[in-house]
């Protein structure tokens, strides 16, 4: 079975970096979201125009228009969807390869009873699925 098209090496590196940093991205997303939600508008007593400030609406608007928040949401959602669809063995493979420093390629091959070339193949397929989910492919 041949795949349609391999990922460009720069795209592959980008997806790998995002996958490796998945837990950091989730944390950054939550912190940024909370920062927006719990931010307090500055009240220095000076008028700010003719309308009354609508704090809730402003926060909701900021949540929907913050570019970094939207990017994090897109990446996290894509990775989550792909991982949810993976069989348990491949989920464990992602954990061992990208979120743990315990294994070399050879170690992964031994752990999963596969050839080293299959370690690359499994990783490539997972990265391609994430890229497709992100709309990159």
Short mmCIF file of C-alpha atoms in Angstrom, two decimals:
data_model
loop_
_atom_site.label_atom_id
_atom_site.label_comp_id
_atom_site.label_asym_id
_atom_site.label_seq_id
_atom_site.Cartn_x
_atom_site.Cartn_y
_atom_site.Cartn_z
CA UNK A 1 0.00 0.00 0.00
CA UNK A 2 1.52 3.33 -1.05
CA UNK A 3 0.61 6.64 0.45
CA UNK A 4 -0.63 9.45 -1.75
CA UNK A 5 2.10 11.94 -0.95
CA UNK A 6 4.76 12.42 1.65
CA UNK A 7 4.82 15.53 3.77
CA UNK A 8 7.31 18.22 2.91
CA UNK A 9 10.21 17.94 5.38
CA UNK A 10 9.53 21.42 6.80
CA UNK A 11 5.87 20.59 7.36
CA UNK A 12 6.83 17.28 8.94
CA UNK A 13 9.24 19.02 11.34
CA UNK A 14 6.54 21.59 12.22
CA UNK A 15 3.94 18.88 12.96
CA UNK A 16 6.49 16.89 14.99
CA UNK A 17 7.34 19.98 17.04
CA UNK A 18 3.68 20.68 17.72
CA UNK A 19 3.08 17.04 18.68
CA UNK A 20 6.11 17.00 21.00
CA UNK A 21 4.89 20.23 22.62
CA UNK A 22 1.24 19.16 22.78
CA UNK A 23 1.02 19.29 26.58
CA UNK A 24 2.79 22.66 26.70
CA UNK A 25 0.40 23.97 24.03
CA UNK A 26 -2.60 22.82 26.09
CA UNK A 27 -1.21 24.62 29.13
CA UNK A 28 -0.48 27.78 27.12
CA UNK A 29 -4.01 27.67 25.68
CA UNK A 30 -5.60 27.40 29.15
CA UNK A 31 -3.41 30.17 30.57
CA UNK A 32 -4.11 32.54 27.67
CA UNK A 33 -7.83 31.80 27.83
CA UNK A 34 -7.92 32.42 31.59
CA UNK A 35 -5.89 35.59 31.15
CA UNK A 36 -8.52 36.93 28.75
CA UNK A 37 -11.49 35.76 30.84
CA UNK A 38 -10.20 37.01 34.17
CA UNK A 39 -8.60 40.21 32.94
CA UNK A 40 -9.82 43.34 34.67
CA UNK A 41 -10.33 46.45 32.57
CA UNK A 42 -8.36 49.44 33.78
CA UNK A 43 -10.56 51.84 35.67
CA UNK A 44 -8.74 55.12 36.06
CA UNK A 45 -11.85 57.27 36.26
CA UNK A 46 -11.44 58.69 32.79
CA UNK A 47 -14.32 58.50 30.31
CA UNK A 48 -13.84 56.08 27.40
CA UNK A 49 -16.39 57.33 24.93
CA UNK A 50 -20.15 57.70 24.99
CA UNK A 51 -21.08 54.04 25.48
CA UNK A 52 -21.03 51.97 28.63
CA UNK A 53 -18.27 49.38 28.69
CA UNK A 54 -19.55 45.86 28.05
CA UNK A 55 -16.88 43.76 29.72
CA UNK A 56 -18.44 40.37 29.02
CA UNK A 57 -18.93 41.12 25.34
CA UNK A 58 -15.38 42.45 25.06
CA UNK A 59 -13.98 39.28 26.63
CA UNK A 60 -16.08 37.07 24.38
CA UNK A 61 -14.89 39.07 21.37
CA UNK A 62 -11.27 38.72 22.52
CA UNK A 63 -11.68 34.96 22.96
CA UNK A 64 -12.90 34.63 19.37
CA UNK A 65 -10.45 37.03 17.74
CA UNK A 66 -7.17 36.35 19.54
CA UNK A 67 -4.93 34.92 16.80
CA UNK A 68 -2.66 32.92 19.12
CA UNK A 69 -5.64 31.41 20.92
CA UNK A 70 -7.21 30.39 17.60
CA UNK A 71 -3.95 28.83 16.38
CA UNK A 72 -3.49 26.88 19.61
CA UNK A 73 -7.11 25.70 19.45
CA UNK A 74 -6.65 24.48 15.87
CA UNK A 75 -3.44 22.58 16.61
CA UNK A 76 -4.70 21.04 19.86
CA UNK A 77 -7.98 19.97 18.27
CA UNK A 78 -6.21 18.35 15.30
CA UNK A 79 -3.78 16.41 17.46
CA UNK A 80 -6.53 15.36 19.89
CA UNK A 81 -8.80 14.09 17.10
CA UNK A 82 -6.06 12.02 15.50
CA UNK A 83 -4.91 10.54 18.80
CA UNK A 84 -8.48 9.67 19.81
CA UNK A 85 -8.91 7.68 16.59
CA UNK A 86 -5.67 5.73 17.01
CA UNK A 87 -5.72 2.18 18.33
CA UNK A 88 -4.27 1.81 21.85
CA UNK A 89 -0.94 0.50 20.55
CA UNK A 90 -0.41 3.59 18.38
CA UNK A 91 -1.47 5.90 21.24
CA UNK A 92 1.23 4.28 23.34
CA UNK A 93 3.63 4.70 20.41
CA UNK A 94 2.90 8.46 20.34
CA UNK A 95 3.42 8.68 24.09
CA UNK A 96 6.74 6.84 23.91
CA UNK A 97 8.09 8.55 20.78
CA UNK A 98 6.97 12.13 21.29
CA UNK A 99 6.21 12.64 24.98
CA UNK A 100 8.89 10.54 26.61
CA UNK A 101 12.67 10.52 26.34
CA UNK A 102 12.89 6.86 27.28
CA UNK A 103 13.22 5.28 23.84
CA UNK A 104 15.48 5.38 20.82
CA UNK A 105 14.17 4.26 17.41
CA UNK A 106 15.60 0.84 18.09
CA UNK A 107 14.03 0.81 21.55
CA UNK A 108 10.64 1.65 20.05
CA UNK A 109 11.06 -1.15 17.51
CA UNK A 110 11.77 -3.63 20.30
CA UNK A 111 8.95 -2.36 22.51
CA UNK A 112 6.35 -2.59 19.74
CA UNK A 113 7.79 -5.75 18.11
CA UNK A 114 8.27 -4.03 14.77
CA UNK A 115 11.16 -3.32 12.43
CA UNK A 116 12.96 0.04 12.76
CA UNK A 117 11.61 1.02 9.31
CA UNK A 118 8.10 0.57 10.69
CA UNK A 119 8.89 3.04 13.48
CA UNK A 120 9.42 5.67 10.75
CA UNK A 121 6.34 4.49 8.85
CA UNK A 122 4.06 4.64 11.91
CA UNK A 123 5.32 8.12 12.75
CA UNK A 124 4.89 9.33 9.16
CA UNK A 125 1.30 8.09 8.97
CA UNK A 126 0.40 9.75 12.28
CA UNK A 127 2.03 13.04 11.23
CA UNK A 128 0.24 12.92 7.86
CA UNK A 129 -3.10 12.43 9.64
CA UNK A 130 -2.44 15.40 11.91
CA UNK A 131 -1.42 17.55 8.93
CA UNK A 132 -4.59 16.58 7.09
CA UNK A 133 -6.69 17.38 10.16
CA UNK A 134 -5.00 20.79 10.37
CA UNK A 135 -5.76 21.41 6.69
CA UNK A 136 -2.09 21.48 5.75
CA UNK A 137 -2.13 18.49 3.43
#
